[in-house]
Amino acid sequence: MVTGDVTQIDLPHGTSSGLIRAQHILQEVRGISFTYFTAADVVRHPLVARIVEAYERAENHDPLAPRRGRERRLDT
């Protein structure tokens, strides 16, 4: 299991993320799946949910942002 949050990558501009690279390399490997969480999955403080929602709104305006909010199973 690998966990990470592509919305929290703090690398310098123009530096590629290993997490995003791994998603691209592994997306077609049988037996590997990716799960993307949304604000509905946050069960902690309501402020945390509002922060996640703000990032989701920002991603909806960025065509290069990674897809979130759904599970993708590749082992079938």
Coordinates of N, CA, C and O in Angstrom, one line a residue:
M1 N 0.8 -1.2 0.0 CA 0.0 0.0 0.0 C 0.9 1.2 0.0 O 1.9 1.3 0.7
V2 N 0.5 2.1 -0.9 CA 1.2 3.4 -0.9 C 0.2 4.5 -0.7 O -0.9 4.4 -1.3
T3 N 0.4 5.4 0.2 CA -0.5 6.5 0.4 C 0.1 7.9 0.1 O 1.4 8.0 0.2
G4 N -0.7 8.8 -0.3 CA -0.2 10.1 -0.5 C -1.3 11.0 -0.9 O -2.4 10.6 -1.2
D5 N -1.0 12.3 -1.0 CA -2.0 13.3 -1.3 C -1.4 14.2 -2.4 O -0.5 15.1 -2.0
V6 N -1.8 14.1 -3.6 CA -1.2 14.9 -4.7 C -1.5 16.4 -4.5 O -0.9 17.2 -5.2
T7 N -2.5 16.7 -3.7 CA -2.8 18.2 -3.4 C -1.8 18.8 -2.4 O -1.8 20.0 -2.2
Q8 N -0.9 18.0 -1.8 CA 0.0 18.5 -0.9 C 1.5 18.3 -1.3 O 2.4 18.3 -0.5
I9 N 1.7 18.3 -2.6 CA 3.0 18.2 -3.2 C 3.6 19.6 -3.1 O 3.1 20.5 -3.6
D10 N 4.8 19.7 -2.4 CA 5.4 21.0 -2.2 C 6.8 21.1 -2.9 O 7.7 21.8 -2.5
L11 N 6.9 20.4 -4.0 CA 8.1 20.4 -4.8 C 8.2 21.7 -5.5 O 7.2 22.4 -5.9
P12 N 9.4 22.2 -5.9 CA 9.6 23.4 -6.7 C 8.9 23.3 -8.0 O 8.8 22.2 -8.6
H13 N 8.4 24.4 -8.5 CA 7.7 24.4 -9.8 C 8.6 23.8 -10.9 O 9.8 24.0 -11.0
G14 N 8.0 22.9 -11.7 CA 8.7 22.2 -12.7 C 9.4 20.9 -12.3 O 9.9 20.2 -13.1
T15 N 9.3 20.6 -11.0 CA 9.9 19.3 -10.5 C 8.8 18.3 -10.5 O 7.7 18.5 -10.1
S16 N 9.0 17.1 -11.1 CA 8.0 16.1 -11.2 C 7.8 15.4 -9.9 O 8.8 15.1 -9.2
S17 N 6.6 15.0 -9.6 CA 6.2 14.3 -8.4 C 6.4 12.8 -8.6 O 5.8 12.2 -9.5
G18 N 7.0 12.1 -7.7 CA 7.2 10.7 -7.7 C 5.8 10.0 -7.6 O 5.5 8.9 -8.1
L19 N 4.9 10.6 -6.8 CA 3.6 10.0 -6.5 C 2.8 10.1 -7.8 O 2.2 9.1 -8.2
I20 N 2.8 11.2 -8.5 CA 2.0 11.3 -9.8 C 2.7 10.4 -10.8 O 2.0 9.7 -11.6
R21 N 4.0 10.3 -10.8 CA 4.7 9.4 -11.8 C 4.3 8.0 -11.5 O 4.0 7.2 -12.5
A22 N 4.2 7.6 -10.3 CA 3.8 6.2 -10.0 C 2.4 5.9 -10.4 O 2.2 4.8 -10.9
Q23 N 1.5 6.9 -10.3 CA 0.1 6.7 -10.8 C 0.1 6.4 -12.3 O -0.6 5.5 -12.7
H24 N 0.9 7.2 -13.0 CA 0.9 7.0 -14.5 C 1.6 5.6 -14.9 O 1.1 5.0 -15.7
I25 N 2.6 5.3 -14.2 CA 3.4 4.0 -14.5 C 2.5 2.8 -14.2 O 2.5 1.8 -14.9
L26 N 1.9 2.9 -13.0 CA 1.2 1.7 -12.5 C -0.3 1.6 -12.9 O -0.9 0.6 -12.6
Q27 N -0.8 2.6 -13.6 CA -2.3 2.6 -13.8 C -2.8 1.4 -14.6 O -3.9 1.0 -14.5
E28 N -1.9 0.8 -15.4 CA -2.4 -0.4 -16.2 C -1.9 -1.7 -15.6 O -2.1 -2.8 -16.3
V29 N -1.3 -1.7 -14.5 CA -0.8 -3.0 -13.9 C -1.9 -3.7 -13.2 O -2.6 -3.2 -12.4
R30 N -2.1 -4.9 -13.7 CA -3.2 -5.8 -13.1 C -3.0 -6.0 -11.7 O -1.8 -6.3 -11.2
G31 N -4.0 -5.9 -10.9 CA -3.9 -6.1 -9.4 C -3.7 -4.8 -8.6 O -3.7 -4.9 -7.4
I32 N -3.5 -3.7 -9.3 CA -3.3 -2.5 -8.6 C -4.5 -1.6 -8.8 O -5.0 -1.5 -9.9
S33 N -4.9 -1.0 -7.7 CA -6.0 0.0 -7.8 C -5.7 1.2 -7.1 O -4.8 1.3 -6.2
F34 N -6.4 2.3 -7.5 CA -6.2 3.6 -6.8 C -7.5 4.0 -6.2 O -8.6 3.8 -6.9
T35 N -7.5 4.6 -5.1 CA -8.7 5.1 -4.4 C -8.5 6.5 -4.2 O -7.5 6.9 -3.6
Y36 N -9.4 7.4 -4.6 CA -9.3 8.8 -4.4 C -10.5 9.2 -3.5 O -11.6 8.9 -3.7
F37 N -10.1 9.9 -2.5 CA -11.1 10.4 -1.5 C -11.6 11.8 -1.8 O -10.8 12.6 -2.3
T38 N -12.8 12.1 -1.3 CA -13.4 13.4 -1.5 C -13.7 14.0 -0.1 O -13.5 13.3 0.9
A39 N -14.3 15.1 -0.1 CA -14.7 15.8 1.2 C -15.7 14.9 1.9 O -15.7 14.9 3.2
A40 N -16.5 14.1 1.2 CA -17.4 13.2 1.9 C -16.8 12.2 2.7 O -17.4 11.6 3.6
D41 N -15.5 11.9 2.4 CA -14.8 10.9 3.2 C -14.2 11.4 4.5 O -13.7 10.6 5.3
V42 N -14.1 12.7 4.6 CA -13.5 13.3 5.8 C -14.5 13.2 7.0 O -15.6 13.7 6.9
V43 N -14.0 12.6 8.0 CA -14.9 12.4 9.2 C -14.3 13.1 10.4 O -14.8 12.9 11.6
R44 N -13.4 14.0 10.2 CA -12.8 14.7 11.4 C -13.5 16.1 11.5 O -14.7 16.2 11.4
H45 N -12.8 17.1 11.8 CA -13.3 18.4 12.0 C -13.9 19.0 10.7 O -13.4 18.8 9.6
P46 N -15.0 19.7 10.8 CA -15.7 20.3 9.6 C -14.8 21.2 8.8 O -14.9 21.3 7.6
L47 N -13.8 21.8 9.5 CA -12.9 22.7 8.8 C -12.1 21.9 7.8 O -11.8 22.4 6.7
V48 N -11.7 20.7 8.2 CA -10.9 19.9 7.3 C -11.7 19.6 6.0 O -11.2 19.6 4.9
A49 N -13.0 19.3 6.1 CA -13.8 19.0 5.0 C -13.9 20.2 4.1 O -13.9 20.1 2.9
R50 N -14.0 21.4 4.7 CA -14.1 22.6 3.9 C -12.8 22.9 3.1 O -12.8 23.3 2.0
I51 N -11.7 22.5 3.7 CA -10.4 22.6 3.0 C -10.3 21.7 1.8 O -9.9 22.1 0.7
V52 N -10.7 20.4 2.0 CA -10.7 19.5 0.9 C -11.6 20.0 -0.2 O -11.3 19.9 -1.4
E53 N -12.8 20.5 0.2 CA -13.7 21.0 -0.9 C -13.1 22.2 -1.6 O -13.3 22.3 -2.9
A54 N -12.4 23.0 -1.0 CA -11.7 24.1 -1.7 C -10.7 23.6 -2.7 O -10.6 24.1 -3.8
Y55 N -9.9 22.6 -2.3 CA -9.0 22.0 -3.3 C -9.7 21.3 -4.4 O -9.2 21.4 -5.6
E56 N -10.8 20.7 -4.1 CA -11.6 20.0 -5.2 C -12.1 21.1 -6.2 O -12.1 20.9 -7.4
R57 N -12.6 22.2 -5.7 CA -13.0 23.3 -6.6 C -11.9 23.8 -7.4 O -12.1 24.0 -8.6
A58 N -10.7 23.9 -6.9 CA -9.6 24.4 -7.6 C -9.2 23.4 -8.7 O -8.9 23.8 -9.8
E59 N -9.2 22.1 -8.3 CA -8.9 21.0 -9.3 C -9.9 21.0 -10.5 O -9.5 20.7 -11.6
N60 N -11.1 21.3 -10.2 CA -12.1 21.3 -11.3 C -11.8 22.4 -12.3 O -12.3 22.3 -13.4
H61 N -11.1 23.4 -12.0 CA -10.7 24.4 -12.9 C -9.4 24.2 -13.6 O -8.9 25.0 -14.4
D62 N -8.7 23.1 -13.2 CA -7.4 22.8 -13.7 C -7.4 21.5 -14.5 O -7.5 20.4 -13.9
P63 N -7.4 21.5 -15.9 CA -7.5 20.3 -16.7 C -6.4 19.3 -16.5 O -6.5 18.2 -16.8
L64 N -5.2 19.8 -15.9 CA -4.1 18.9 -15.7 C -4.1 18.2 -14.3 O -3.3 17.4 -14.0
A65 N -5.1 18.6 -13.5 CA -5.2 18.1 -12.1 C -5.5 16.6 -12.2 O -6.3 16.2 -13.0
P66 N -5.0 15.8 -11.2 CA -5.4 14.4 -11.2 C -6.9 14.2 -10.9 O -7.5 15.0 -10.3
R67 N -7.4 13.1 -11.5 CA -8.8 12.8 -11.2 C -9.0 12.3 -9.8 O -8.2 11.5 -9.3
R68 N -10.0 12.8 -9.1 CA -10.2 12.4 -7.7 C -11.7 12.1 -7.6 O -12.5 12.4 -8.4
G69 N -12.0 11.4 -6.5 CA -13.4 11.2 -6.1 C -14.0 9.9 -6.6 O -15.2 9.7 -6.6
R70 N -13.2 9.0 -7.1 CA -13.7 7.7 -7.5 C -12.6 6.7 -7.4 O -11.4 7.0 -7.4
E71 N -13.0 5.5 -7.3 CA -12.0 4.4 -7.2 C -11.9 3.8 -8.6 O -12.8 3.7 -9.4
R72 N -10.7 3.4 -8.9 CA -10.4 2.8 -10.2 C -9.8 1.5 -10.0 O -8.7 1.4 -9.5
R73 N -10.5 0.4 -10.3 CA -10.0 -0.9 -10.2 C -9.4 -1.4 -11.5 O -10.0 -1.3 -12.5
L74 N -8.2 -2.0 -11.4 CA -7.5 -2.5 -12.6 C -7.3 -4.0 -12.6 O -6.6 -4.5 -13.5
D75 N -7.8 -4.7 -11.7 CA -7.5 -6.1 -11.6 C -8.6 -7.0 -12.1 O -8.7 -8.1 -11.8
T76 N -9.5 -6.5 -12.9 CA -10.5 -7.3 -13.5 C -10.3 -7.7 -14.9 O -9.5 -7.1 -15.6

